[in-house]
Coordinates of C-alpha atoms in Angstrom, one line a residue:
M27 CA 4.1 7.6 70.2
I28 CA 6.8 9.6 68.5
Q29 CA 8.0 6.5 66.7
S30 CA 4.4 5.7 65.6
K31 CA 4.0 9.2 64.2
F32 CA 7.3 9.0 62.4
N33 CA 6.2 5.7 60.9
K34 CA 3.0 7.2 59.6
I35 CA 4.9 10.1 58.0
A36 CA 7.4 7.7 56.4
I37 CA 4.6 5.6 55.0
S38 CA 2.8 8.7 53.6
V39 CA 6.0 9.9 51.9
L40 CA 6.6 6.4 50.5
L41 CA 3.0 6.2 49.2
F42 CA 3.4 9.7 47.6
L43 CA 6.6 8.7 45.9
L44 CA 5.1 5.5 44.6
S45 CA 2.1 7.5 43.3
V46 CA 4.5 9.9 41.5
N47 CA 6.5 7.1 40.1
T48 CA 3.4 5.3 38.9
T49 CA 2.0 8.4 37.3
T50 CA 5.4 9.0 35.6
A51 CA 5.5 5.4 34.4
Q52 CA 2.0 5.8 32.9
T53 CA 2.7 9.1 31.1
K54 CA 6.0 7.6 29.8
K55 CA 4.3 4.4 28.6
D56 CA 5.9 3.5 25.2
F57 CA 3.9 4.4 22.1
H58 CA 4.5 0.9 20.8
D59 CA 2.0 -0.3 23.4
W60 CA -0.7 1.5 21.3
A61 CA -0.3 -1.2 18.6
A62 CA 0.4 -4.4 20.6
T63 CA -0.8 -6.3 17.5
P64 CA -0.7 -5.3 13.8
P65 CA -3.4 -2.6 13.2
M66 CA -6.4 -3.9 11.2
G67 CA -8.8 -1.6 9.5
W68 CA -10.3 0.1 6.4
N69 CA -8.7 2.8 4.3
S70 CA -10.6 4.8 1.7
W71 CA -7.8 5.0 -0.9
D72 CA -8.3 1.9 -3.0
C73 CA -12.0 2.6 -3.7
Y74 CA -12.4 6.4 -3.4
G75 CA -8.9 7.9 -4.0
P76 CA -9.0 11.5 -3.0
T77 CA -12.8 11.9 -3.2
V78 CA -14.3 10.0 -0.3
T79 CA -17.3 11.5 1.4
E80 CA -18.6 11.4 5.0
A81 CA -21.6 9.2 4.0
E82 CA -19.2 6.7 2.4
V83 CA -17.0 6.7 5.5
K84 CA -19.9 6.1 7.8
S85 CA -21.2 3.3 5.5
N86 CA -17.9 1.5 5.9
A87 CA -17.8 2.1 9.6
D88 CA -21.3 0.7 10.0
Y89 CA -20.3 -2.5 8.1
M90 CA -17.1 -2.9 10.1
S91 CA -18.9 -2.5 13.4
K92 CA -21.5 -5.1 12.5
Y93 CA -19.4 -7.7 10.7
L94 CA -15.7 -7.2 11.4
K95 CA -15.2 -5.7 14.8
P96 CA -15.7 -9.0 16.6
Y97 CA -12.6 -10.2 14.7
G98 CA -10.3 -7.3 15.7
W99 CA -10.9 -4.9 12.8
D100 CA -11.3 -1.4 14.3
Y101 CA -9.6 1.4 12.3
I102 CA -11.5 3.6 9.8
V103 CA -9.0 5.8 7.9
V104 CA -9.9 8.7 5.6
D105 CA -7.1 8.9 3.0
I106 CA -5.6 11.7 1.1
R107 CA -6.9 15.2 0.4
W108 CA -10.0 15.3 2.6
Y109 CA -9.4 19.1 2.7
V110 CA -10.1 19.7 -1.1
G111 CA -13.7 20.3 -2.0
N112 CA -13.3 19.6 -5.7
D113 CA -10.8 16.8 -6.1
K114 CA -11.2 14.1 -8.8
A115 CA -10.6 10.5 -9.6
H116 CA -7.7 9.3 -11.9
G117 CA -5.2 11.8 -10.5
Y118 CA -5.4 14.9 -8.4
N119 CA -7.0 18.3 -9.2
E120 CA -3.9 20.6 -9.0
E121 CA -5.3 23.1 -11.5
N122 CA -7.8 24.8 -9.2
P123 CA -8.0 22.9 -5.9
D124 CA -10.6 24.3 -3.5
Y125 CA -8.5 24.1 -0.3
V126 CA -10.1 24.4 3.2
L127 CA -7.9 25.6 6.1
D128 CA -8.1 27.4 9.4
Q129 CA -6.6 30.7 10.5
Y130 CA -3.4 28.9 11.6
G131 CA -2.7 27.3 8.2
R132 CA -4.0 23.8 9.2
F133 CA -6.1 22.0 6.6
M134 CA -9.8 21.3 7.6
P135 CA -12.3 18.9 6.1
A136 CA -14.1 20.1 3.0
I137 CA -17.7 20.9 4.1
N138 CA -19.3 19.7 0.9
R139 CA -17.8 16.3 1.4
F140 CA -17.9 16.2 5.2
P141 CA -21.0 18.3 6.2
S142 CA -20.6 17.5 10.0
A143 CA -17.4 19.5 9.9
E144 CA -19.3 22.7 9.4
G145 CA -18.7 25.6 11.9
G146 CA -15.1 24.7 12.5
K147 CA -15.9 21.3 14.1
G148 CA -13.4 19.5 11.9
F149 CA -13.5 15.8 12.1
K150 CA -14.7 15.6 15.7
P151 CA -18.3 14.8 14.8
L152 CA -17.2 12.0 12.4
A153 CA -14.7 10.7 14.9
D154 CA -17.5 10.7 17.6
Y155 CA -19.7 8.7 15.3
I156 CA -17.0 6.1 14.7
H157 CA -16.1 5.9 18.4
K158 CA -19.7 5.2 19.3
K159 CA -19.4 2.2 17.0
G160 CA -16.6 0.9 19.1
L161 CA -14.1 1.7 16.3
K162 CA -11.1 4.1 15.9
F163 CA -10.6 7.0 13.6
G164 CA -7.7 7.8 11.4
I165 CA -6.7 10.3 8.6
H166 CA -4.0 10.7 6.0
I167 CA -1.9 13.8 5.8
M168 CA 1.1 15.0 3.7
R169 CA 4.4 15.9 5.2
G170 CA 5.1 19.7 5.5
I171 CA 3.1 22.9 5.7
P172 CA 0.5 23.9 3.1
V173 CA 1.7 26.0 0.2
I174 CA -1.4 28.1 0.5
A175 CA -0.6 28.8 4.2
V176 CA 2.8 30.1 3.1
K177 CA 1.4 32.3 0.3
Q178 CA -1.1 33.8 2.8
N179 CA 1.6 34.1 5.4
L180 CA -0.7 32.6 8.1
P181 CA 0.4 32.5 11.7
I182 CA 1.7 29.5 13.6
K183 CA -0.5 29.0 16.6
G184 CA 1.1 29.9 20.0
T185 CA 4.0 31.9 18.4
N186 CA 4.8 35.2 16.8
L187 CA 6.0 33.4 13.7
T188 CA 4.3 32.6 10.4
A189 CA 4.3 29.9 7.8
R190 CA 7.0 31.8 5.8
D191 CA 9.4 31.5 8.8
I192 CA 9.6 27.7 8.7
Y193 CA 9.2 26.6 5.1
S194 CA 11.5 25.7 2.2
E195 CA 10.7 24.8 -1.4
K196 CA 13.5 22.3 -1.3
D197 CA 12.5 18.6 -1.5
Q198 CA 8.9 19.4 -2.3
C199 CA 6.8 16.3 -3.0
L200 CA 7.2 15.3 -6.7
W201 CA 3.7 13.9 -7.2
L202 CA 1.5 16.3 -5.3
H203 CA 2.3 19.9 -4.7
D204 CA 0.0 20.8 -1.7
M205 CA 2.9 21.2 0.7
Y206 CA 6.2 22.8 1.2
T207 CA 9.0 21.3 3.4
V208 CA 9.1 22.3 7.1
V209 CA 12.7 23.1 8.1
P210 CA 13.3 21.4 11.4
S211 CA 16.0 23.8 12.6
K212 CA 13.8 26.9 12.1
P213 CA 12.1 28.4 15.2
G214 CA 8.4 27.6 15.0
A215 CA 8.8 24.3 13.1
Q216 CA 8.1 22.1 16.2
E217 CA 5.4 24.5 17.3
Y218 CA 3.7 24.0 13.9
Y219 CA 3.6 20.3 14.3
N220 CA 2.5 20.7 17.9
S221 CA -0.5 22.8 16.8
L222 CA -1.3 20.3 14.1
F223 CA -1.5 17.3 16.5
E224 CA -3.3 19.4 19.2
L225 CA -6.0 19.9 16.6
Y226 CA -6.1 16.2 15.7
A227 CA -6.2 15.2 19.3
S228 CA -9.1 17.5 19.9
W229 CA -10.9 15.7 17.1
G230 CA -10.3 12.4 18.8
L231 CA -7.8 11.0 16.2
D232 CA -6.5 7.5 16.8
F233 CA -4.3 6.9 13.7
V234 CA -2.4 9.1 11.3
K235 CA -0.8 8.1 8.0
I236 CA 1.8 10.6 6.9
D237 CA 2.8 10.6 3.2
D238 CA 5.9 11.8 1.4
L239 CA 7.8 11.2 4.7
S240 CA 9.8 8.0 4.1
S241 CA 10.6 7.6 0.4
P242 CA 12.6 8.4 -1.7
I243 CA 13.9 10.8 1.0
Y244 CA 13.7 9.6 4.6
F245 CA 13.0 12.8 6.6
E246 CA 14.4 11.7 10.0
E247 CA 14.3 15.1 11.7
E248 CA 10.7 15.6 10.6
I249 CA 9.7 12.2 11.9
N250 CA 11.3 13.2 15.2
M251 CA 9.2 16.4 15.3
I252 CA 6.1 14.4 14.6
R253 CA 6.9 11.9 17.3
K254 CA 7.3 14.7 19.9
A255 CA 4.1 16.4 18.7
I256 CA 2.1 13.2 19.1
D257 CA 3.5 12.3 22.4
R258 CA 2.9 15.8 23.7
T259 CA -0.8 15.5 23.1
G260 CA -1.1 12.6 25.5
R261 CA -3.4 10.8 23.0
K262 CA -2.7 7.4 21.7
I263 CA -2.3 8.2 18.0
V264 CA -0.8 5.3 16.0
L265 CA 1.8 6.6 13.5
S266 CA 2.1 5.1 10.0
T267 CA 4.8 6.4 7.6
S268 CA 4.4 6.4 3.8
P269 CA 5.3 5.8 1.0
G270 CA 7.7 2.9 0.4
E271 CA 10.0 1.3 0.1
T272 CA 11.3 3.0 3.3
P273 CA 15.1 3.0 2.9
I274 CA 16.3 0.0 4.9
A275 CA 19.3 2.1 6.1
H276 CA 16.8 3.9 8.3
A277 CA 15.1 0.7 9.6
D278 CA 16.3 1.2 13.1
H279 CA 15.1 4.7 13.4
V280 CA 11.7 4.1 11.9
Q281 CA 11.2 1.1 14.1
K282 CA 11.9 3.2 17.2
S283 CA 9.8 6.1 15.9
A284 CA 6.6 4.7 14.2
N285 CA 4.1 1.9 14.6
M286 CA 4.2 1.0 10.9
W287 CA 6.1 1.9 7.8
R288 CA 5.7 1.1 4.2
T289 CA 7.9 -1.6 2.5
V290 CA 6.6 -1.0 -1.0
G291 CA 5.1 1.7 -3.2
D292 CA 1.4 1.7 -3.9
F293 CA 0.2 -1.9 -4.1
W294 CA -2.6 -2.7 -6.5
D295 CA -4.4 -5.9 -7.6
S296 CA -1.4 -7.1 -9.7
W297 CA 0.0 -10.6 -9.3
G298 CA 3.5 -9.3 -10.3
Q299 CA 3.4 -6.8 -7.4
L300 CA 2.1 -9.4 -5.0
K301 CA 4.9 -11.8 -5.9
E302 CA 7.5 -9.1 -5.3
H303 CA 6.4 -9.1 -1.6
F304 CA 8.1 -12.4 -1.0
D305 CA 11.5 -10.8 -1.4
V306 CA 10.5 -7.6 0.2
F307 CA 9.1 -9.3 3.4
E308 CA 12.1 -11.5 3.7
R309 CA 14.3 -8.3 3.6
W310 CA 12.3 -6.6 6.3
N311 CA 11.5 -9.5 8.5
K312 CA 14.2 -8.9 11.1
W313 CA 13.0 -5.3 11.6
R314 CA 9.5 -6.2 12.9
A315 CA 9.2 -5.6 16.7
Y316 CA 6.5 -5.3 19.3
G317 CA 4.3 -2.4 18.3
A318 CA 6.4 -1.7 15.2
Y319 CA 5.5 -3.3 11.9
P320 CA 6.8 -3.3 8.3
D321 CA 3.7 -2.5 6.3
G322 CA 3.1 -4.3 3.0
D323 CA 0.4 -1.7 2.1
M324 CA -3.3 -2.0 1.8
L325 CA -5.3 -5.0 0.7
P326 CA -6.7 -4.2 -2.8
M327 CA -9.5 -6.7 -2.4
G328 CA -13.3 -6.5 -2.7
H329 CA -14.9 -3.7 -4.7
I330 CA -12.1 -1.2 -5.6
G331 CA -11.6 1.6 -8.1
I332 CA -15.0 3.2 -7.6
R333 CA -13.4 6.7 -7.8
A334 CA -9.8 5.8 -7.4
E335 CA -6.6 7.5 -8.5
R336 CA -6.0 4.5 -10.8
G337 CA -8.4 2.1 -12.5
N338 CA -12.1 1.8 -13.0
P339 CA -14.8 0.3 -10.7
R340 CA -14.1 -3.5 -10.3
M341 CA -14.0 -6.4 -8.0
T342 CA -10.3 -7.1 -7.4
A343 CA -8.4 -8.6 -10.3
F344 CA -6.8 -11.1 -7.9
T345 CA -8.1 -14.6 -8.4
K346 CA -9.4 -16.5 -5.3
D347 CA -6.1 -18.3 -5.0
E348 CA -4.1 -15.1 -5.2
Q349 CA -6.3 -13.6 -2.5
Y350 CA -5.5 -16.6 -0.3
T351 CA -1.8 -15.9 -1.0
L352 CA -2.2 -12.2 -0.1
M353 CA -3.9 -12.9 3.2
T354 CA -1.7 -15.8 4.1
L355 CA 1.5 -13.9 3.4
W356 CA 0.4 -10.7 5.2
T357 CA -0.6 -12.9 8.2
I358 CA 2.5 -15.0 8.5
F359 CA 4.6 -11.8 8.1
K360 CA 2.4 -10.0 10.6
S361 CA 1.9 -7.0 8.4
P362 CA -0.8 -4.5 9.3
L363 CA -4.1 -5.3 7.5
M364 CA -5.8 -2.2 5.9
F365 CA -8.6 -3.3 3.6
G366 CA -9.0 -1.2 0.5
G367 CA -12.4 -2.2 -0.9
N368 CA -15.8 -0.7 -0.2
L369 CA -16.9 -2.9 2.7
P370 CA -20.6 -2.9 2.1
D371 CA -20.1 -4.4 -1.3
N372 CA -18.2 -7.4 0.1
D373 CA -19.3 -10.8 -1.2
P374 CA -19.3 -13.9 1.1
F375 CA -15.9 -15.1 -0.1
T376 CA -14.2 -11.7 0.6
L377 CA -15.9 -11.6 4.1
S378 CA -14.7 -15.1 4.8
L379 CA -11.1 -14.0 4.2
L380 CA -11.4 -11.3 6.8
T381 CA -13.2 -13.3 9.5
N382 CA -11.2 -16.5 10.0
K383 CA -10.4 -16.6 13.7
N384 CA -7.7 -19.3 13.2
V385 CA -5.9 -17.2 10.6
L386 CA -6.2 -14.0 12.6
K387 CA -4.8 -15.8 15.6
V388 CA -1.6 -16.3 13.6
L389 CA -1.4 -12.6 12.8
N390 CA -1.9 -11.5 16.3
E391 CA -0.2 -14.1 18.4
S392 CA 2.5 -16.0 16.4
T393 CA 6.2 -15.5 17.2
N394 CA 9.5 -16.2 15.5
N395 CA 8.0 -15.6 12.1
K396 CA 10.5 -16.2 9.3
P397 CA 10.9 -17.6 5.8
L398 CA 11.7 -21.3 5.5
F399 CA 12.7 -20.9 1.8
T400 CA 11.9 -18.6 -1.1
D401 CA 12.5 -20.2 -4.5
A402 CA 11.6 -19.2 -8.1
D403 CA 8.3 -21.1 -8.0
K404 CA 7.5 -21.8 -4.4
A405 CA 8.0 -20.4 -0.9
A406 CA 7.3 -21.3 2.7
W407 CA 7.2 -19.4 6.0
I408 CA 7.1 -20.7 9.6
A409 CA 6.2 -19.4 13.0
D410 CA 5.6 -20.5 16.5
E411 CA 2.4 -20.7 18.6
P412 CA 3.6 -19.3 21.9
G413 CA 3.5 -21.6 24.9
T414 CA 2.4 -24.8 23.1
G415 CA 5.3 -26.0 21.0
A416 CA 3.0 -26.0 17.9
K417 CA 4.2 -24.5 14.6
Y418 CA 2.5 -22.5 11.9
L419 CA 3.4 -23.2 8.3
A420 CA 2.5 -21.1 5.3
V421 CA 3.1 -22.7 1.8
F422 CA 2.9 -20.8 -1.5
N423 CA 2.9 -21.9 -5.1
T424 CA 4.3 -18.9 -7.0
A425 CA 5.1 -20.7 -10.2
D426 CA 4.6 -18.6 -13.3
Q427 CA 4.5 -19.0 -17.0
K428 CA 7.5 -17.3 -18.6
M429 CA 5.4 -14.8 -20.5
I430 CA 8.2 -13.1 -22.4
N431 CA 11.2 -14.7 -24.0
E432 CA 13.2 -11.7 -25.2
D433 CA 15.3 -13.8 -27.5
K434 CA 12.3 -14.3 -29.8
A435 CA 11.7 -10.5 -30.2
A436 CA 11.7 -9.0 -33.7
W437 CA 12.4 -5.6 -32.2
N438 CA 13.5 -4.5 -28.7
S439 CA 13.7 -1.0 -27.4
G440 CA 16.2 -1.6 -24.7
L441 CA 15.7 0.0 -21.3
I442 CA 13.6 3.1 -21.2
T443 CA 13.6 5.2 -18.1
K444 CA 13.0 8.8 -17.0
A445 CA 16.5 9.6 -18.1
T446 CA 16.0 8.3 -21.6
P447 CA 16.0 11.2 -24.2
N448 CA 12.4 12.1 -24.7
Q449 CA 11.5 9.2 -22.5
S450 CA 10.6 7.3 -25.7
T451 CA 11.9 5.8 -28.9
A452 CA 10.5 4.9 -32.3
V453 CA 9.7 1.5 -33.8
D454 CA 10.0 0.9 -37.5
L455 CA 9.9 -2.8 -38.2
D456 CA 9.6 -4.9 -41.4
I457 CA 6.9 -7.5 -40.7
S458 CA 6.7 -9.0 -44.2
G459 CA 5.1 -12.5 -44.1
A460 CA 4.1 -12.2 -40.5
K461 CA 0.5 -13.2 -39.5
K462 CA 0.7 -12.2 -35.9
L463 CA 1.8 -9.1 -34.0
Y464 CA 2.5 -9.0 -30.3
L465 CA 3.1 -5.7 -28.5
V466 CA 5.0 -6.4 -25.3
V467 CA 6.0 -4.3 -22.4
N468 CA 8.3 -5.9 -19.8
D469 CA 9.6 -4.3 -16.6
G470 CA 13.1 -3.0 -16.4
G471 CA 14.2 -5.4 -13.6
D472 CA 13.4 -3.2 -10.6
K473 CA 9.8 -4.2 -9.9
T474 CA 6.7 -3.1 -11.9
D475 CA 5.8 -0.1 -9.8
W476 CA 4.4 2.8 -11.9
D477 CA 5.5 1.1 -15.2
H478 CA 2.9 3.0 -17.2
A479 CA 3.7 2.5 -20.9
D480 CA 2.2 3.9 -24.1
W481 CA 2.1 2.7 -27.7
I482 CA 1.6 6.0 -29.6
E483 CA 0.0 5.9 -33.0
P484 CA 0.8 2.2 -33.7
T485 CA 0.2 1.8 -37.4
L486 CA 0.5 -0.9 -40.1
Y487 CA 1.7 0.0 -43.6
N488 CA 1.4 -1.6 -47.0
G489 CA 3.0 0.6 -49.6
K490 CA 1.0 3.8 -49.6
E491 CA -1.8 2.4 -47.5
S492 CA -1.9 2.5 -43.7
M493 CA -4.1 1.2 -40.9
K494 CA -4.2 2.3 -37.3
L495 CA -3.8 -0.7 -35.0
T496 CA -6.3 0.9 -32.6
S497 CA -9.0 0.4 -35.3
L498 CA -8.5 -3.4 -35.0
K499 CA -9.8 -5.6 -32.2
W500 CA -7.0 -7.3 -30.4
I501 CA -7.2 -11.1 -30.0
K502 CA -6.0 -11.0 -26.4
A503 CA -4.5 -8.4 -24.1
T504 CA -2.9 -8.6 -20.6
S505 CA -1.5 -5.9 -18.4
G506 CA 0.4 -6.1 -15.1
W507 CA -2.2 -3.8 -13.6
E508 CA -5.7 -3.1 -14.9
H509 CA -6.4 -3.7 -18.6
P510 CA -4.9 -2.1 -21.7
R511 CA -6.9 0.9 -22.9
V512 CA -7.4 2.2 -26.4
N513 CA -6.7 6.0 -26.8
Q514 CA -6.2 6.4 -23.1
S515 CA -3.4 5.8 -20.6
I516 CA -3.7 2.8 -18.3
S517 CA -4.9 5.1 -15.5
G518 CA -7.8 6.4 -17.7
N519 CA -6.3 9.7 -18.6
A520 CA -5.0 11.2 -21.9
L521 CA -2.0 9.6 -23.6
I522 CA 0.9 11.9 -22.8
V523 CA 4.5 11.1 -23.6
N524 CA 7.3 13.7 -23.0
K525 CA 4.6 16.3 -22.2
V526 CA 3.0 15.8 -25.7
K527 CA -0.6 14.7 -25.8
Y528 CA -1.7 12.1 -28.3
E529 CA -5.2 11.1 -29.5
D530 CA -4.3 7.7 -30.8
G531 CA -2.6 4.9 -29.0
I532 CA -2.7 2.1 -26.4
G533 CA -2.0 2.6 -22.7
T534 CA -0.8 -0.4 -20.7
H535 CA 1.4 -1.4 -17.7
S536 CA 4.2 -3.9 -17.5
N537 CA 4.2 -6.7 -17.8
S538 CA 1.9 -6.7 -20.8
I539 CA 1.2 -8.6 -24.0
I540 CA -1.3 -7.4 -26.7
E541 CA -1.9 -9.8 -29.5
F542 CA -3.2 -8.9 -33.0
D543 CA -3.9 -10.7 -36.2
I544 CA -2.2 -8.8 -39.1
P545 CA -4.5 -8.2 -42.0
E546 CA -3.2 -9.6 -45.3
G547 CA -0.7 -7.6 -47.2
Y548 CA 0.7 -5.3 -44.5
T549 CA 4.5 -5.4 -44.4
R550 CA 5.6 -2.7 -41.9
F551 CA 4.8 -1.6 -38.4
K552 CA 5.6 1.8 -36.9
S553 CA 4.9 3.4 -33.5
L554 CA 6.3 5.7 -30.9
V555 CA 6.8 3.9 -27.6
G556 CA 7.4 5.7 -24.2
L557 CA 6.7 6.3 -20.6
D558 CA 3.3 7.7 -19.9
N559 CA 3.2 11.1 -18.1
A560 CA 1.5 9.6 -15.0
C561 CA 4.6 7.7 -14.0
V562 CA 7.3 10.2 -14.7
S563 CA 6.9 12.2 -11.5
Q564 CA 6.6 9.2 -9.2
N565 CA 9.2 8.1 -6.7
T566 CA 9.6 4.6 -8.0
G567 CA 9.3 2.6 -11.2
A568 CA 9.0 4.0 -14.8
T569 CA 11.6 1.6 -16.1
V570 CA 10.4 -0.6 -19.0
K571 CA 11.4 -2.4 -22.1
F572 CA 9.2 -2.4 -25.2
S573 CA 9.3 -5.4 -27.6
V574 CA 7.6 -6.4 -30.8
F575 CA 7.1 -10.1 -31.6
T576 CA 5.7 -11.8 -34.7
K577 CA 5.5 -15.2 -32.9
N578 CA 4.1 -16.1 -29.5
P579 CA 6.6 -14.7 -26.9
S580 CA 5.4 -17.0 -24.1
E581 CA 6.7 -20.3 -22.9
T582 CA 4.6 -23.3 -21.7
P583 CA 2.5 -22.5 -18.6
P584 CA 3.1 -24.4 -15.4
P585 CA 0.6 -27.0 -14.1
A586 CA -2.6 -25.9 -12.3
S587 CA -1.2 -27.2 -9.0
M588 CA 1.8 -28.8 -7.6
K589 CA 2.9 -30.6 -4.4
I590 CA 5.4 -28.7 -2.3
A591 CA 7.4 -30.9 -0.1
I592 CA 8.2 -29.6 3.4
N593 CA 10.9 -31.5 5.3
L594 CA 9.6 -31.5 8.9
K595 CA 13.0 -32.7 10.3
E596 CA 14.7 -29.6 8.8
M597 CA 12.1 -27.6 10.8
G598 CA 13.3 -29.5 14.0
L599 CA 10.1 -31.6 14.0
K600 CA 10.8 -35.2 14.9
G601 CA 8.1 -37.7 15.5
K602 CA 4.4 -37.7 14.4
Y603 CA 2.4 -34.5 13.9
S604 CA -1.1 -33.7 13.2
V605 CA -1.6 -31.0 10.5
T606 CA -4.7 -28.8 10.4
D607 CA -5.6 -26.5 7.5
L608 CA -6.4 -23.2 9.2
W609 CA -8.3 -21.7 6.3
S610 CA -10.8 -24.6 6.2
G611 CA -10.4 -25.7 9.9
K612 CA -10.2 -29.3 8.8
L613 CA -7.6 -31.9 9.9
V614 CA -5.4 -32.7 7.0
G615 CA -3.8 -35.8 8.6
T616 CA -0.9 -37.2 10.5
F617 CA 2.6 -36.8 9.1
S618 CA 6.2 -37.6 10.1
G619 CA 9.4 -36.7 8.2
E620 CA 7.6 -34.9 5.3
F621 CA 4.5 -32.9 4.6
A622 CA 3.7 -32.2 1.0
P623 CA 0.5 -30.3 0.4
E624 CA -0.9 -29.7 -3.1
I625 CA -1.2 -26.0 -3.7
N626 CA -2.9 -24.3 -6.6
K627 CA -1.0 -22.0 -8.9
H628 CA -0.6 -18.6 -7.2
G629 CA -2.3 -20.1 -4.2
A630 CA -1.4 -20.8 -0.6
G631 CA -2.0 -23.0 2.4
L632 CA -1.8 -22.1 6.1
Y633 CA -1.4 -24.9 8.6
K634 CA -1.0 -25.6 12.3
I635 CA 1.4 -28.5 13.1
V636 CA 1.0 -30.2 16.5
K637 CA 3.1 -33.0 17.9
I638 CA 1.2 -36.1 18.9
S639 CA 4.0 -38.7 19.6
K640 CA 7.7 -39.1 19.6

């Protein structure tokens, strides 16, 4: 009897300990589990910049719930400055921003844009709406504490401290001045972030994108504070750090602290920027891990630029082939997919790119993803289908026409950067006998990010007579992003070089060629060339070369398509294999030794390779 009673007590104690251990294990579950596959969703930035409204967010959520949710798309993210009632497209309103914040110095949604937030409800009503659709809700915030909270000396919730006790003006964001730095060592710093994420958790937040956090300065201690604050809430809030490129020296820390982190700066519908991702993704490939993903940035597809920071309303400038390349590369690399266009405006082709189950299976389930080769005009990646022995193969035709042969230039500025005196230089060129004029802007060799360039007062001369080039219609004009603009910068704002505003000129973005016919008799060309104000304060880019040509600067274009040979034996594949095109779902054929698909210029193919015999 005594033994029986003892056994019952022992069993009870054992069950209690197991219960405690199980509870502890559950509360300590790793945050990487919250993103077991690359997050997929919609972000308001590419179409609405800092001006999105509640009605527009709900419209995109409705579309996602109806058309995309069955395919794994589930995040709806409100991007930057949802707390400003009077923001604008083509930049930010920093002259008289109408900030909204609570008594603890925490930004709140602007009521005129998000009416359901009235009465201090914050984003909870909108989050509830999105959750009822079976989706998840996210927001963008800036690193730090609001400048206005410091100026008003607002208290930090749960402490006897104020915003002035934890801030520093050091390392303030260069391109948006809403926030001051939070000094991690100051008492109250952690409590501030705790209060922030308590608020977000009470709204039902599932995702947070934090900007000015990882580049050009990687704020490791601040990331640690954010990680603690999120974990403290007990809510599964996926953490995305921005902008890029995240310094690769901090790859180990960001992998262990966040669910996704940017590998590039802002990515727009530019083939030059897309092509750069091949090198970027190869560099970051080894740092991908379960629940932790290098992020190639949003997908600038569909209807973008509606009220964006840059560009006018447009369907993406990417060709259909380039869109296949974008989706295939992001998929084989297993980057998060955050769609940038206004979803309700999707055409059937755009929708087809987002709802291909065979392709999305590669994104979510493939393993051992890696580049097979990356050459000047072609690339290939491979991956495994777990448990079957099948392989996935992505093949890309990246061949480009050499648009600019600098040896042919009649005049060259050399490299112009932020450090160049006046960030500009003057052109004064004899064009006697020339019939053509090509104004060229090339990147400085460090990618094309933020390479906004201006031709100021470009003028033709013939003795005493002169003619503004802006009064002529160009024959052809290209730009690395968007289209060249007359009497405006490429972003649609005033032409400003070295803080001086100009009325006459052409705004463009590298790489760019603008072709003119020269009217008879004009013998001289003059202009001021320089960096546009929009790019000077940015973290990356703003490194360009201006050139003037009197003959076509471009070389012969490549063919419309080419066969790209893949040596199956070098992939370890011996025997006969069936190859299926995952985009079309069709069987391509049976191959052994070599598979050589024909890929359109700037296009891609994605294939599944299955062994059928030895």
